[in-house]
Amino acid sequence: MRVGLFTDTYFPQISGVATSIKTLKTELEKLGHEVFIFTAAEKNIRIDDDPTIIRLPSVPFVAFSERRVVYSGLSSAYKIAKEHHLDIIHTQTEFSVGIFGWMIGKELGIPVVHTYHTHYEDYVHYIAKGRLIRPGMVKYFVRNFLKDCDGVICPSRIVLNILDSYRVKIPKRIIPTGIELEQYKRPEIQEADILALRQELGIASDDTMLLSLSRISYEKNIQAVLRALPEVIAENPKVKCVVVGSGPYLDDLKDLVAALGLDDHVIFTGMIAQEMTAYYYKAADFLVSASTSETQGLTYTESLVSGTPIIAHSNSYLEDLLDCPMFGYLYDDSEGITQAILNAIADTPRMTEECLTHKLYEISSERFALSVYELYIDAIISKEYQVSTSPFALDGKKKYTHIKLMRNTFGVPSTLVRTTAQTSVRVLKTPKLLVDRIRTVSLRDRDSDD
């Protein structure tokens, strides 16, 4: 099978979405499939060494300067997709490259499935401080994007519930993102290595190390963990918290630590190398999180693979994941994180090999890829049936008009388009250029086919 993954974010950008896409590509290729990634060009990366990664011209997005938005390259992407005879397109983001994927899939008459990764209602405050887009507007955008897709992957029960509440009607399937177990099992990491890292961080062997590992932004709610620490330390002075990562809220957290007098109990490391994350997981006694914005959270599964239990705010995803007391402790708002930390330290049993082995298979990248492949097969069969029975079918191929295509392209609020255009005038021209270019390229290809 030949698969096209269309995404606005990919490495070297660091995010859960990028990790999920790389994992899927790697595992599908192990199964013998061809996988092409269509994504935004980075500032210093126009062409990858890997020819299956196609970079399209982009500029920084107005609200997230570290993220990119593609403004051109639709005709090139269409040609590449057509030349490689893609069987299916899998979009991973809902913006420029995701729209490209949807348009190309419809023009080629192949299925388009989507993974809904991000709960945008928690992020609209980044755009004009929430004055431009309200949380209640998100459902209309998402519903419009998904309505003509052939299926959507929900990484968790949380996402399924969100899309149901948005009245998304297309087929939905829960498929949690798997992880490459060997990156975090790491049997070569010895007890001496763990002790050396703890000593480097200033954490004694009898201290309880809490680990926060994520992008440091307001919605991650690391501040709630820090505010809980004074009461925790009053009960258990051997508790220390290591905050790994960087982001726009880092300075605020440092100020909070100083204000709370926690300088001897909180260690900020900044960004660390990817290969070092397993060391930090294994050195920690618990991964701790107070975030309520996660639809999945790969750090949770990474921590379990490393053998480290979790303390986190309860949600339906984590209730499914932490189905055994040894995997960690969940709390709700009525209890609070202070008591949760103290209870977890006192009551969490040690992990057993039997339970952990079963859990590792559940969250493995191999199982993830097989589940996604099964969805691809179902989508292809369903598409072939729809085409064969459609009154618009001609010689077994469905001919698409551009009326619906244009309507969906302009489904994004015009105010959002204008705001994005502040980054680059070229972005403002994108919607019309999208339609014009794909019309020109597809008509030229059809004429040549005739």
Coordinates of N, CA and C in Angstrom, one line a residue, residues 235-434:
E235 N 4.6 17.8 54.6 CA 4.3 16.4 55.0 C 5.5 15.5 54.8
N236 N 6.2 15.8 53.6 CA 7.2 14.9 53.2 C 8.4 15.8 52.6
P237 N 9.3 16.2 53.4 CA 10.3 17.1 52.9 C 11.3 16.5 52.0
K238 N 11.2 15.2 51.7 CA 12.2 14.5 50.8 C 11.7 14.5 49.3
V239 N 10.6 15.3 49.0 CA 10.1 15.4 47.7 C 10.7 16.5 46.9
K240 N 11.2 16.1 45.7 CA 11.7 17.1 44.8 C 11.1 17.0 43.4
C241 N 11.0 18.1 42.7 CA 10.3 18.0 41.3 C 11.3 18.5 40.3
V242 N 11.4 17.7 39.2 CA 12.3 18.1 38.1 C 11.4 18.4 36.9
V243 N 11.6 19.7 36.4 CA 10.8 20.2 35.3 C 11.6 20.2 34.0
V244 N 11.3 19.3 33.1 CA 12.1 19.1 31.8 C 11.3 19.7 30.7
G245 N 12.0 20.6 29.9 CA 11.3 21.1 28.7 C 11.5 22.6 28.7
S246 N 11.0 23.2 27.6 CA 11.0 24.7 27.4 C 9.7 25.1 26.8
G247 N 9.5 26.4 26.8 CA 8.3 26.9 26.2 C 8.0 28.3 26.7
P248 N 6.9 28.9 26.3 CA 6.6 30.3 26.5 C 6.2 30.6 28.0
Y249 N 6.0 29.6 28.8 CA 5.6 29.8 30.2 C 6.7 29.5 31.2
L250 N 7.9 29.3 30.7 CA 9.0 28.9 31.5 C 9.4 30.0 32.5
D251 N 9.5 31.2 32.1 CA 9.9 32.3 33.0 C 8.9 32.5 34.1
D252 N 7.6 32.3 33.7 CA 6.5 32.5 34.7 C 6.7 31.4 35.8
L253 N 7.0 30.2 35.4 CA 7.1 29.1 36.4 C 8.3 29.3 37.3
K254 N 9.4 29.9 36.7 CA 10.6 30.2 37.6 C 10.3 31.2 38.6
D255 N 9.5 32.2 38.2 CA 9.1 33.3 39.1 C 8.2 32.7 40.2
L256 N 7.3 31.8 39.8 CA 6.4 31.1 40.8 C 7.2 30.3 41.8
V257 N 8.2 29.6 41.4 CA 9.1 28.8 42.3 C 9.8 29.7 43.3
A258 N 10.3 30.9 42.8 CA 10.9 31.8 43.7 C 10.0 32.4 44.7
A259 N 8.8 32.7 44.2 CA 7.8 33.3 45.1 C 7.3 32.3 46.2
L260 N 7.3 31.0 45.8 CA 6.9 30.0 46.8 C 8.0 29.5 47.7
G261 N 9.2 30.0 47.4 CA 10.4 29.5 48.2 C 10.7 28.1 48.0
L262 N 10.6 27.7 46.7 CA 10.8 26.2 46.4 C 12.2 26.0 45.6
D263 N 13.1 27.0 45.7 CA 14.3 26.8 44.9 C 15.1 25.5 45.3
D264 N 15.0 25.1 46.5 CA 15.7 23.8 46.9 C 15.0 22.6 46.5
H265 N 13.8 22.7 46.0 CA 12.9 21.5 45.7 C 12.5 21.4 44.3
V266 N 12.8 22.4 43.4 CA 12.4 22.3 42.0 C 13.6 22.6 41.2
I267 N 13.8 21.7 40.2 CA 15.0 21.8 39.3 C 14.5 22.0 37.9
F268 N 14.9 23.0 37.2 CA 14.5 23.2 35.8 C 15.7 22.8 34.9
T269 N 15.5 21.9 34.0 CA 16.6 21.4 33.1 C 16.7 22.0 31.8
G270 N 15.6 22.7 31.3 CA 15.5 23.1 29.9 C 15.3 21.9 29.0
M271 N 15.5 22.1 27.7 CA 15.3 21.0 26.8 C 16.5 20.0 27.0
I272 N 16.1 18.7 26.8 CA 17.2 17.7 26.8 C 17.1 16.9 25.5
A273 N 18.2 16.2 25.2 CA 18.2 15.4 24.0 C 17.2 14.2 24.1
Q274 N 16.6 13.9 22.9 CA 15.6 12.9 22.9 C 16.1 11.6 23.5
E275 N 17.4 11.2 23.2 CA 17.9 9.9 23.7 C 18.1 9.9 25.2
M276 N 18.0 11.1 25.8 CA 18.1 11.2 27.3 C 16.8 11.1 28.0
T277 N 15.7 11.1 27.3 CA 14.4 11.1 28.0 C 14.2 9.8 28.8
A278 N 14.7 8.7 28.3 CA 14.5 7.4 29.0 C 15.3 7.5 30.4
Y279 N 16.4 8.1 30.4 CA 17.2 8.3 31.6 C 16.3 9.0 32.7
Y280 N 15.7 10.1 32.3 CA 14.9 10.9 33.2 C 13.7 10.1 33.7
Y281 N 13.0 9.4 32.8 CA 11.9 8.6 33.2 C 12.3 7.6 34.3
K282 N 13.4 6.9 34.0 CA 13.9 5.8 34.9 C 14.4 6.4 36.2
A283 N 14.9 7.6 36.2 CA 15.4 8.2 37.4 C 14.3 8.7 38.3
A284 N 13.1 8.9 37.7 CA 12.0 9.5 38.5 C 11.3 8.4 39.2
D285 N 10.6 8.8 40.3 CA 9.8 7.9 41.1 C 8.3 8.0 40.5
F286 N 7.9 9.2 40.0 CA 6.6 9.3 39.4 C 6.7 10.4 38.3
L287 N 6.0 10.2 37.2 CA 5.7 11.3 36.3 C 4.5 12.0 36.8
V288 N 4.5 13.3 36.9 CA 3.4 14.0 37.5 C 2.8 15.0 36.5
S289 N 1.5 15.1 36.4 CA 0.9 16.1 35.5 C -0.5 16.5 36.1
A290 N -0.7 17.8 35.9 CA -2.0 18.4 36.3 C -2.8 18.9 35.0
S291 N -2.3 18.5 33.8 CA -2.9 19.0 32.6 C -4.3 18.4 32.4
T292 N -5.2 19.3 31.9 CA -6.6 18.8 31.6 C -6.8 19.0 30.1
S293 N -5.7 19.4 29.3 CA -5.9 19.7 27.9 C -5.5 18.5 27.0
E294 N -4.9 17.4 27.6 CA -4.4 16.3 26.8 C -5.5 15.5 26.2
T295 N -5.5 15.2 24.9 CA -6.4 14.2 24.4 C -5.8 12.8 24.5
Q296 N -4.5 12.7 24.7 CA -3.8 11.5 24.8 C -2.6 11.6 25.8
G297 N -1.5 12.2 25.3 CA -0.4 12.4 26.1 C 0.6 11.2 26.0
L298 N 1.6 11.4 25.1 CA 2.5 10.3 24.8 C 3.5 10.2 26.0
T299 N 3.7 11.2 26.8 CA 4.6 11.1 28.0 C 4.1 10.1 28.9
Y300 N 2.8 9.9 29.0 CA 2.2 8.9 29.9 C 2.7 7.5 29.5
T301 N 2.5 7.2 28.3 CA 2.9 5.8 27.8 C 4.4 5.6 27.8
E302 N 5.2 6.7 27.5 CA 6.6 6.6 27.6 C 7.1 6.3 29.0
S303 N 6.4 6.9 30.0 CA 6.8 6.7 31.4 C 6.5 5.3 31.8
L304 N 5.3 4.7 31.4 CA 5.0 3.4 31.7 C 6.0 2.4 31.2
V305 N 6.4 2.6 29.9 CA 7.4 1.7 29.3 C 8.7 1.7 30.0
S306 N 9.0 2.9 30.6 CA 10.2 3.1 31.3 C 10.1 2.5 32.7
G307 N 8.9 2.1 33.1 CA 8.7 1.4 34.4 C 8.4 2.4 35.5
T308 N 8.0 3.6 35.1 CA 7.7 4.7 36.1 C 6.2 5.0 36.2
P309 N 5.6 4.9 37.3 CA 4.1 5.2 37.5 C 3.8 6.7 37.3
I310 N 2.5 7.0 37.3 CA 2.1 8.3 36.9 C 1.1 8.8 38.0
I311 N 1.2 10.2 38.3 CA 0.2 10.9 39.1 C -0.4 11.9 38.1
A312 N -1.7 11.9 37.9 CA -2.3 12.8 36.9 C -3.7 13.1 37.2
H313 N -4.2 14.1 36.6 CA -5.6 14.5 36.7 C -6.4 13.5 35.9
S314 N -7.5 12.9 36.5 CA -8.3 11.9 35.9 C -9.0 12.3 34.6
N315 N -9.0 11.5 33.6 CA -9.8 11.7 32.4 C -10.1 10.3 31.9
S316 N -10.9 10.2 30.9 CA -11.3 8.9 30.3 C -10.2 8.1 29.7
Y317 N -9.2 8.9 29.1 CA -8.1 8.2 28.5 C -7.2 7.6 29.5
L318 N -6.9 8.3 30.6 CA -6.1 7.8 31.6 C -6.7 6.7 32.4
E319 N -8.1 6.8 32.6 CA -8.8 5.7 33.3 C -8.6 4.4 32.5
D320 N -8.6 4.5 31.2 CA -8.4 3.3 30.3 C -6.9 2.8 30.4
L321 N -6.0 3.8 30.4 CA -4.6 3.4 30.4 C -4.1 2.9 31.8
L322 N -4.5 3.5 32.9 CA -4.0 3.1 34.2 C -5.0 2.2 34.8
D323 N -5.1 1.0 34.3 CA -6.2 0.1 34.7 C -5.7 -0.9 35.8
C324 N -4.5 -0.5 36.4 CA -4.0 -1.3 37.5 C -3.3 -0.4 38.5
P325 N -3.5 -0.5 39.8 CA -2.9 0.4 40.8 C -1.4 0.7 40.6
M326 N -0.7 -0.3 40.1 CA 0.8 -0.2 40.1 C 1.2 0.8 39.0
F327 N 0.2 1.1 38.0 CA 0.6 2.1 37.0 C 0.5 3.5 37.4
G328 N -0.1 3.8 38.5 CA -0.2 5.2 39.0 C -1.5 5.5 39.7
Y329 N -1.6 6.8 40.0 CA -2.7 7.4 40.8 C -3.4 8.5 40.1
L330 N -4.7 8.5 40.0 CA -5.4 9.5 39.3 C -6.2 10.3 40.4
Y331 N -6.4 11.5 40.2 CA -7.2 12.3 41.2 C -8.2 13.2 40.4
D332 N -9.2 13.7 41.1 CA -10.2 14.6 40.5 C -10.1 15.9 41.2
D333 N -10.9 16.9 40.8 CA -10.8 18.2 41.4 C -11.2 18.2 42.9
S334 N -12.1 17.2 43.3 CA -12.5 17.2 44.7 C -11.4 16.8 45.6
E335 N -10.5 16.1 45.1 CA -9.4 15.6 46.0 C -8.2 16.6 46.0
G336 N -7.8 16.9 44.8 CA -6.6 17.8 44.7 C -5.3 17.1 44.6
I337 N -4.4 17.8 44.0 CA -3.1 17.2 43.6 C -2.2 17.0 44.9
T338 N -2.3 17.8 45.9 CA -1.5 17.7 47.1 C -1.7 16.3 47.7
Q339 N -3.0 16.0 47.9 CA -3.3 14.7 48.5 C -3.0 13.5 47.6
A340 N -3.1 13.8 46.3 CA -2.8 12.7 45.3 C -1.4 12.4 45.4
I341 N -0.5 13.4 45.4 CA 1.0 13.1 45.5 C 1.3 12.3 46.7
L342 N 0.8 12.7 47.9 CA 1.1 12.0 49.1 C 0.5 10.6 49.1
N343 N -0.7 10.4 48.6 CA -1.3 9.1 48.5 C -0.5 8.2 47.6
A344 N -0.1 8.7 46.5 CA 0.6 7.9 45.5 C 2.0 7.4 46.1
I345 N 2.7 8.3 46.7 CA 4.0 8.0 47.3 C 3.8 6.9 48.4
A346 N 2.7 7.0 49.1 CA 2.4 6.0 50.2 C 1.9 4.7 49.7
D347 N 1.1 4.7 48.7 CA 0.2 3.5 48.4 C 0.5 2.8 47.0
T348 N 1.3 3.4 46.1 CA 1.5 2.8 44.8 C 2.3 1.5 44.9
P349 N 1.8 0.4 44.5 CA 2.6 -0.9 44.6 C 3.7 -0.9 43.5
R350 N 4.7 -1.7 43.6 CA 5.7 -1.9 42.6 C 5.1 -2.6 41.4
M351 N 5.6 -2.3 40.2 CA 5.1 -2.9 39.0 C 5.6 -4.4 38.9
T352 N 4.6 -5.2 38.5 CA 4.9 -6.6 38.2 C 5.2 -6.9 36.8
E353 N 6.1 -7.8 36.4 CA 6.4 -8.1 35.1 C 5.3 -8.5 34.2
E354 N 4.4 -9.3 34.8 CA 3.2 -9.8 34.1 C 2.3 -8.7 33.6
C355 N 1.9 -7.9 34.5 CA 1.0 -6.8 34.1 C 1.6 -5.8 33.2
L356 N 2.9 -5.5 33.4 CA 3.6 -4.6 32.6 C 3.7 -5.1 31.1
T357 N 4.0 -6.4 31.0 CA 4.2 -7.0 29.6 C 2.9 -6.9 28.8
H358 N 1.8 -7.1 29.5 CA 0.5 -7.0 28.8 C 0.2 -5.6 28.4
K359 N 0.5 -4.6 29.3 CA 0.3 -3.2 29.0 C 1.2 -2.7 27.8
L360 N 2.4 -3.2 27.8 CA 3.3 -2.8 26.8 C 2.9 -3.2 25.4
Y361 N 2.3 -4.4 25.3 CA 1.7 -4.7 23.9 C 0.6 -3.8 23.6
E362 N -0.3 -3.5 24.5 CA -1.4 -2.6 24.2 C -0.9 -1.3 23.7
I363 N 0.2 -0.7 24.2 CA 0.6 0.6 23.8 C 1.8 0.6 22.8
S364 N 2.1 -0.6 22.2 CA 3.2 -0.7 21.3 C 2.9 0.0 19.9
S365 N 4.0 0.4 19.3 CA 3.9 1.0 17.9 C 3.4 -0.1 16.9
E366 N 3.8 -1.3 17.1 CA 3.4 -2.4 16.2 C 1.9 -2.5 16.2
R367 N 1.3 -2.6 17.4 CA -0.2 -2.7 17.4 C -0.8 -1.4 16.8
F368 N -0.3 -0.3 17.1 CA -0.8 1.0 16.6 C -0.8 0.9 15.0
A369 N 0.3 0.5 14.4 CA 0.3 0.5 12.9 C -0.6 -0.5 12.3
L370 N -0.8 -1.7 13.0 CA -1.7 -2.7 12.5 C -3.1 -2.2 12.5
S371 N -3.5 -1.5 13.6 CA -4.8 -0.9 13.8 C -5.1 0.1 12.7
V372 N -4.1 1.0 12.4 CA -4.3 2.0 11.4 C -4.4 1.4 10.0
Y373 N -3.6 0.4 9.8 CA -3.7 -0.3 8.5 C -5.1 -1.0 8.3
E374 N -5.6 -1.5 9.3 CA -7.0 -2.1 9.2 C -8.0 -1.0 8.8
L375 N -7.8 0.2 9.4 CA -8.7 1.3 9.1 C -8.6 1.7 7.6
Y376 N -7.3 1.7 7.1 CA -7.1 2.0 5.7 C -7.8 1.0 4.8
I377 N -7.7 -0.2 5.1 CA -8.3 -1.2 4.3 C -9.9 -1.0 4.3
D378 N -10.4 -0.8 5.4 CA -11.9 -0.5 5.5 C -12.3 0.7 4.7
A379 N -11.5 1.8 4.8 CA -11.8 3.0 4.1 C -11.7 2.8 2.6
I380 N -10.7 2.0 2.1 CA -10.5 1.8 0.7 C -11.7 1.0 0.1
I381 N -12.1 -0.1 0.9 CA -13.2 -0.9 0.4 C -14.5 -0.1 0.4
S382 N -14.7 0.7 1.4 CA -15.9 1.6 1.5 C -15.9 2.6 0.3
K383 N -14.7 3.2 0.0 CA -14.6 4.2 -1.1 C -14.9 3.5 -2.4
E384 N -14.4 2.3 -2.6 CA -14.6 1.6 -3.9 C -16.1 1.3 -4.1
Y385 N -16.7 0.9 -3.0 CA -18.2 0.6 -3.1 C -19.0 1.9 -3.4
Q386 N -18.6 3.0 -2.7 CA -19.3 4.3 -3.0 C -19.1 4.7 -4.5
V387 N -17.9 4.6 -5.0 CA -17.7 5.0 -6.4 C -18.4 4.1 -7.3
S388 N -18.4 2.8 -7.1 CA -19.1 1.9 -8.0 C -20.6 2.0 -8.1
T389 N -21.2 2.5 -7.0 CA -22.6 2.7 -6.9 C -23.1 4.1 -7.1
S390 N -22.1 5.0 -7.3 CA -22.5 6.5 -7.5 C -23.0 6.8 -8.8
P391 N -24.1 7.6 -8.9 CA -24.6 8.0 -10.2 C -23.7 8.9 -11.0
F392 N -22.6 9.4 -10.3 CA -21.6 10.2 -11.0 C -20.4 9.4 -11.5
A393 N -20.4 8.1 -11.2 CA -19.3 7.3 -11.6 C -19.2 7.2 -13.1
L394 N -18.0 7.2 -13.6 CA -17.7 7.1 -15.1 C -16.5 6.3 -15.3
D395 N -16.7 5.1 -15.9 CA -15.6 4.2 -16.1 C -15.0 3.8 -14.8
G396 N -15.8 3.6 -13.7 CA -15.3 3.2 -12.4 C -14.6 4.3 -11.6
K397 N -14.6 5.5 -12.2 CA -13.9 6.6 -11.4 C -14.9 7.7 -11.2
K398 N -14.8 8.3 -10.0 CA -15.7 9.3 -9.7 C -15.1 10.7 -10.1
K399 N -15.9 11.5 -10.8 CA -15.5 12.8 -11.3 C -16.0 13.8 -10.3
Y400 N -15.1 14.6 -9.8 CA -15.4 15.6 -8.8 C -15.5 17.0 -9.4
T401 N -16.4 17.8 -8.9 CA -16.5 19.2 -9.3 C -15.8 20.0 -8.3
H402 N -15.5 21.2 -8.6 CA -14.7 22.1 -7.7 C -15.6 23.0 -6.9
I403 N -16.9 22.8 -7.0 CA -17.8 23.7 -6.2 C -17.7 23.4 -4.8
K404 N -17.9 22.1 -4.4 CA -17.8 21.7 -3.0 C -16.3 21.9 -2.5
L405 N -15.4 21.7 -3.4 CA -14.0 21.9 -3.0 C -13.7 23.3 -2.6
M406 N -14.2 24.2 -3.4 CA -14.1 25.7 -3.1 C -14.8 26.0 -1.8
R407 N -16.0 25.5 -1.6 CA -16.7 25.8 -0.4 C -16.0 25.4 0.9
N408 N -15.4 24.2 0.8 CA -14.7 23.7 2.0 C -13.4 24.5 2.2
T409 N -12.7 24.9 1.1 CA -11.5 25.7 1.3 C -11.8 27.0 2.0
F410 N -12.9 27.6 1.7 CA -13.3 28.9 2.3 C -14.1 28.7 3.6
G411 N -14.1 27.5 4.1 CA -14.8 27.2 5.4 C -14.2 27.9 6.6
V412 N -12.9 28.2 6.5 CA -12.3 28.9 7.7 C -12.7 30.3 7.8
P413 N -13.0 30.8 9.0 CA -13.5 32.2 9.1 C -12.5 33.2 8.4
S414 N -13.1 34.2 7.7 CA -12.3 35.1 6.9 C -11.4 35.9 7.9
T415 N -11.8 36.2 9.1 CA -11.0 36.9 10.1 C -9.7 36.2 10.4
L416 N -9.8 34.8 10.5 CA -8.6 34.1 10.8 C -7.7 34.1 9.6
V417 N -8.2 34.1 8.4 CA -7.3 34.2 7.2 C -6.6 35.5 7.2
R418 N -7.3 36.6 7.5 CA -6.7 37.9 7.6 C -5.6 38.0 8.6
T419 N -5.9 37.4 9.8 CA -4.9 37.5 10.9 C -3.6 36.7 10.5
T420 N -3.8 35.5 9.9 CA -2.6 34.7 9.4 C -1.8 35.5 8.4
A421 N -2.6 36.3 7.6 CA -1.9 37.0 6.5 C -0.9 38.1 7.0
Q422 N -1.1 38.5 8.2 CA -0.1 39.4 8.8 C 1.3 38.9 8.8
T423 N 1.4 37.6 8.8 CA 2.8 36.9 8.7 C 3.4 37.1 7.4
S424 N 2.6 37.0 6.3 CA 3.0 37.1 5.0 C 1.9 37.4 4.0
V425 N 2.1 38.3 3.1 CA 1.0 38.7 2.2 C 0.7 37.4 1.3
R426 N 1.7 36.6 1.1 CA 1.5 35.4 0.3 C 0.4 34.5 0.9
V427 N 0.3 34.4 2.2 CA -0.6 33.6 2.9 C -2.1 34.0 2.6
L428 N -2.3 35.3 2.5 CA -3.6 35.8 2.2 C -4.1 35.4 0.8
K429 N -3.2 35.2 -0.1 CA -3.6 34.7 -1.5 C -3.8 33.2 -1.6
T430 N -3.5 32.5 -0.5 CA -3.4 31.1 -0.6 C -4.8 30.4 -1.0
P431 N -5.9 30.7 -0.4 CA -7.1 30.0 -0.8 C -7.5 30.0 -2.2
K432 N -7.4 31.2 -2.9 CA -7.7 31.3 -4.3 C -6.6 30.5 -5.1
L433 N -5.4 30.7 -4.7 CA -4.3 30.0 -5.5 C -4.5 28.5 -5.3
L434 N -4.9 28.0 -4.1 CA -5.2 26.6 -4.0 C -6.1 26.0 -5.0

